Coordinates of N, CA and C in Angstrom, one line a residue:
X96 N 6.0 -30.3 22.9 CA 5.1 -30.2 21.8 C 4.1 -29.1 22.0
X97 N 3.6 -29.0 23.2 CA 2.6 -27.9 23.4 C 3.2 -26.5 23.2
X98 N 4.5 -26.4 23.7 CA 5.2 -25.1 23.5 C 5.4 -24.8 22.1
X99 N 5.7 -25.8 21.3 CA 5.9 -25.6 19.9 C 4.6 -25.1 19.2
X100 N 3.5 -25.7 19.5 CA 2.2 -25.4 19.0 C 1.9 -23.9 19.3
X101 N 2.1 -23.6 20.6 CA 1.8 -22.2 21.0 C 2.7 -21.2 20.3
X102 N 4.0 -21.6 20.1 CA 4.9 -20.7 19.3 C 4.4 -20.5 17.9
X103 N 4.0 -21.6 17.3 CA 3.5 -21.5 15.9 C 2.2 -20.6 15.8
X104 N 1.3 -20.8 16.7 CA 0.1 -20.0 16.7 C 0.4 -18.5 16.9
X105 N 1.4 -18.2 17.8 CA 1.8 -16.9 18.0 C 2.4 -16.2 16.8
X106 N 3.3 -17.0 16.1 CA 3.9 -16.5 14.9 C 2.8 -16.3 13.8
X107 N 1.9 -17.2 13.6 CA 0.8 -17.0 12.6 C 0.0 -15.8 12.9
X108 N -0.3 -15.6 14.2 CA -1.1 -14.4 14.6 C -0.4 -13.1 14.3
X109 N 0.9 -13.1 14.6 CA 1.7 -11.9 14.3 C 1.8 -11.6 12.8
X110 N 1.9 -12.6 12.0 CA 1.9 -12.4 10.6 C 0.6 -11.9 10.1
X111 N -0.5 -12.4 10.6 CA -1.8 -11.9 10.2 C -2.0 -10.4 10.5
X112 N -1.6 -10.1 11.7 CA -1.7 -8.7 12.2 C -0.9 -7.8 11.3
X113 N 0.3 -8.2 10.9 CA 1.2 -7.4 10.0 C 0.6 -7.3 8.6
X114 N -0.1 -8.3 8.1 CA -0.7 -8.2 6.8 C -1.9 -7.3 6.8
X115 N -2.6 -7.2 8.0 CA -3.8 -6.3 8.0 C -3.4 -4.9 8.2
X116 N -2.2 -4.5 8.6 CA -1.8 -3.2 8.7 C -1.3 -2.6 7.4
X117 N -2.2 -2.2 6.5 CA -1.8 -1.6 5.3 C -1.6 -0.1 5.5
X118 N -0.5 0.4 4.8 CA -0.3 1.8 4.9 C -0.4 2.3 3.4
X119 N -0.8 3.6 3.3 CA -0.9 4.2 2.1 C 0.6 4.7 1.7
X120 N 1.0 4.1 0.6 CA 2.4 4.4 0.1 C 2.4 4.6 -1.4
X121 N 3.4 5.3 -1.9 CA 3.5 5.4 -3.4 C 3.9 4.0 -3.9
X122 N 3.4 3.7 -5.1 CA 3.7 2.4 -5.7 C 5.0 2.4 -6.4
X123 N 5.8 1.4 -6.2 CA 7.1 1.3 -6.9 C 6.9 0.5 -8.2
X124 N 5.8 -0.2 -8.4 CA 5.5 -1.0 -9.6 C 4.6 -0.3 -10.6
X125 N 3.5 0.3 -10.1 CA 2.5 0.9 -10.9 C 2.6 2.4 -10.9
X126 N 3.5 3.0 -11.6 CA 3.7 4.4 -11.6 C 3.8 5.0 -12.9
X127 N 3.2 6.2 -13.1 CA 3.4 6.9 -14.3 C 4.3 8.1 -14.1
X128 N 4.0 8.9 -13.0 CA 4.9 10.0 -12.6 C 5.6 9.7 -11.3
X129 N 4.8 9.7 -10.2 CA 5.4 9.5 -8.9 C 4.9 8.3 -8.2
X130 N 3.9 7.6 -8.7 CA 3.3 6.4 -8.1 C 2.2 6.7 -7.1
X131 N 1.7 7.9 -7.1 CA 0.7 8.2 -6.1 C -0.6 7.5 -6.5
X132 N -1.1 7.6 -7.7 CA -2.3 7.0 -8.1 C -2.2 5.4 -8.0
X133 N -1.1 4.9 -8.4 CA -0.9 3.5 -8.2 C -0.9 3.0 -6.8
X134 N -0.3 3.8 -5.9 CA -0.3 3.5 -4.5 C -1.7 3.6 -3.9
X135 N -2.5 4.6 -4.3 CA -3.9 4.6 -3.8 C -4.7 3.4 -4.3
X136 N -4.5 3.0 -5.6 CA -5.2 1.9 -6.1 C -4.8 0.6 -5.4
X137 N -3.5 0.4 -5.1 CA -3.1 -0.8 -4.4 C -3.6 -0.8 -3.0
X138 N -3.8 0.4 -2.3 CA -4.3 0.4 -1.0 C -5.8 0.0 -0.9
X139 N -6.5 0.5 -1.9 CA -8.0 0.2 -1.9 C -8.3 -1.1 -2.7
X140 N -7.3 -1.6 -3.5 CA -7.5 -2.9 -4.2 C -8.3 -2.6 -5.5
X141 N -8.2 -1.5 -6.1 CA -8.9 -1.2 -7.3 C -7.9 -0.8 -8.5
X142 N -8.5 -0.6 -9.6 CA -7.6 -0.3 -10.8 C -7.0 1.1 -10.7
X143 N -5.7 1.2 -11.0 CA -5.1 2.5 -11.0 C -5.6 3.4 -12.1
X144 N -6.1 2.8 -13.2 CA -6.7 3.6 -14.3 C -7.9 4.4 -13.8
X145 N -8.7 3.8 -12.9 CA -9.9 4.5 -12.4 C -9.4 5.7 -11.5
X146 N -8.4 5.5 -10.7 CA -7.9 6.5 -9.8 C -7.3 7.7 -10.7
X147 N -6.6 7.3 -11.8 CA -6.1 8.4 -12.6 C -7.2 9.2 -13.3
X148 N -8.3 8.5 -13.7 CA -9.4 9.2 -14.3 C -10.0 10.2 -13.3
X149 N -10.2 9.7 -12.0 CA -10.7 10.6 -11.0 C -9.8 11.8 -10.8
X150 N -8.5 11.6 -10.8 CA -7.6 12.7 -10.7 C -7.7 13.7 -11.9
X151 N -7.9 13.2 -13.1 CA -8.0 14.0 -14.3 C -9.2 14.8 -14.2
X152 N -10.4 14.2 -13.9 CA -11.7 14.9 -13.9 C -11.8 15.9 -12.8
X153 N -11.1 15.8 -11.7 CA -11.1 16.7 -10.6 C -9.8 17.5 -10.6
X154 N -9.4 17.9 -11.7 CA -8.0 18.5 -11.9 C -7.6 19.6 -11.0
X155 N -8.3 20.7 -10.9 CA -7.6 21.8 -10.1 C -7.3 21.4 -8.6
X156 N -8.3 20.7 -8.0 CA -8.0 20.4 -6.6 C -7.1 19.1 -6.5
X157 N -7.3 18.2 -7.4 CA -6.5 17.0 -7.4 C -5.0 17.2 -7.6
X158 N -4.7 18.3 -8.4 CA -3.3 18.6 -8.6 C -2.6 19.0 -7.3
X159 N -3.2 19.7 -6.5 CA -2.7 20.1 -5.2 C -2.5 18.9 -4.3
X160 N -3.6 18.1 -4.3 CA -3.5 16.8 -3.5 C -2.4 15.9 -4.0
X161 N -2.2 15.8 -5.3 CA -1.2 14.9 -5.8 C 0.2 15.4 -5.4
X162 N 0.4 16.7 -5.5 CA 1.7 17.3 -5.1 C 2.0 17.0 -3.6
X163 N 1.0 17.2 -2.8 CA 1.2 17.0 -1.4 C 1.5 15.5 -1.1
X164 N 0.7 14.6 -1.7 CA 0.9 13.1 -1.5 C 2.2 12.7 -2.1
X165 N 2.6 13.2 -3.2 CA 3.9 12.8 -3.8 C 5.1 13.2 -2.9
X166 N 5.0 14.2 -2.2 CA 6.0 14.7 -1.3 C 6.0 14.1 0.1
X167 N 4.8 13.6 0.5 CA 4.6 13.1 1.9 C 4.6 11.6 2.0
X168 N 4.2 10.9 1.0 CA 4.1 9.4 1.1 C 5.5 8.8 0.9
X169 N 5.7 7.7 1.6 CA 6.9 6.9 1.4 C 6.7 6.0 0.2
X170 N 7.8 5.6 -0.4 CA 7.6 4.7 -1.6 C 7.6 3.3 -1.0
X171 N 6.7 2.5 -1.6 CA 6.6 1.1 -1.2 C 7.7 0.3 -1.8
X172 N 8.6 -0.1 -1.0 CA 9.8 -0.9 -1.5 C 9.5 -2.3 -1.3
X173 N 9.5 -3.1 -2.4 CA 9.1 -4.5 -2.3 C 10.3 -5.3 -2.8
X174 N 10.5 -6.5 -2.2 CA 11.6 -7.3 -2.6 C 11.3 -8.1 -3.9
X175 N 10.0 -8.0 -4.3 CA 9.6 -8.8 -5.5 C 9.5 -8.0 -6.7
X176 N 10.0 -6.8 -6.8 CA 9.9 -6.0 -8.0 C 10.9 -6.5 -9.0

């Protein structure tokens, strides 16, 4: 019984650590073009609309950043899409 409890605590701890390791990825659900703005919004937990507005208002520099991120970020593949 003690070993079972230790095993369950270990599994719960590993699951919490895995949940805390968020990576910046392109969104597979919230995307208009490549999912970069949606991925940034999911990472920070804010609205993708606000990220898109920031990208629009900072257009010359943000276009270059968007192209780099669209080519370098992996897509977030979720089983729940």
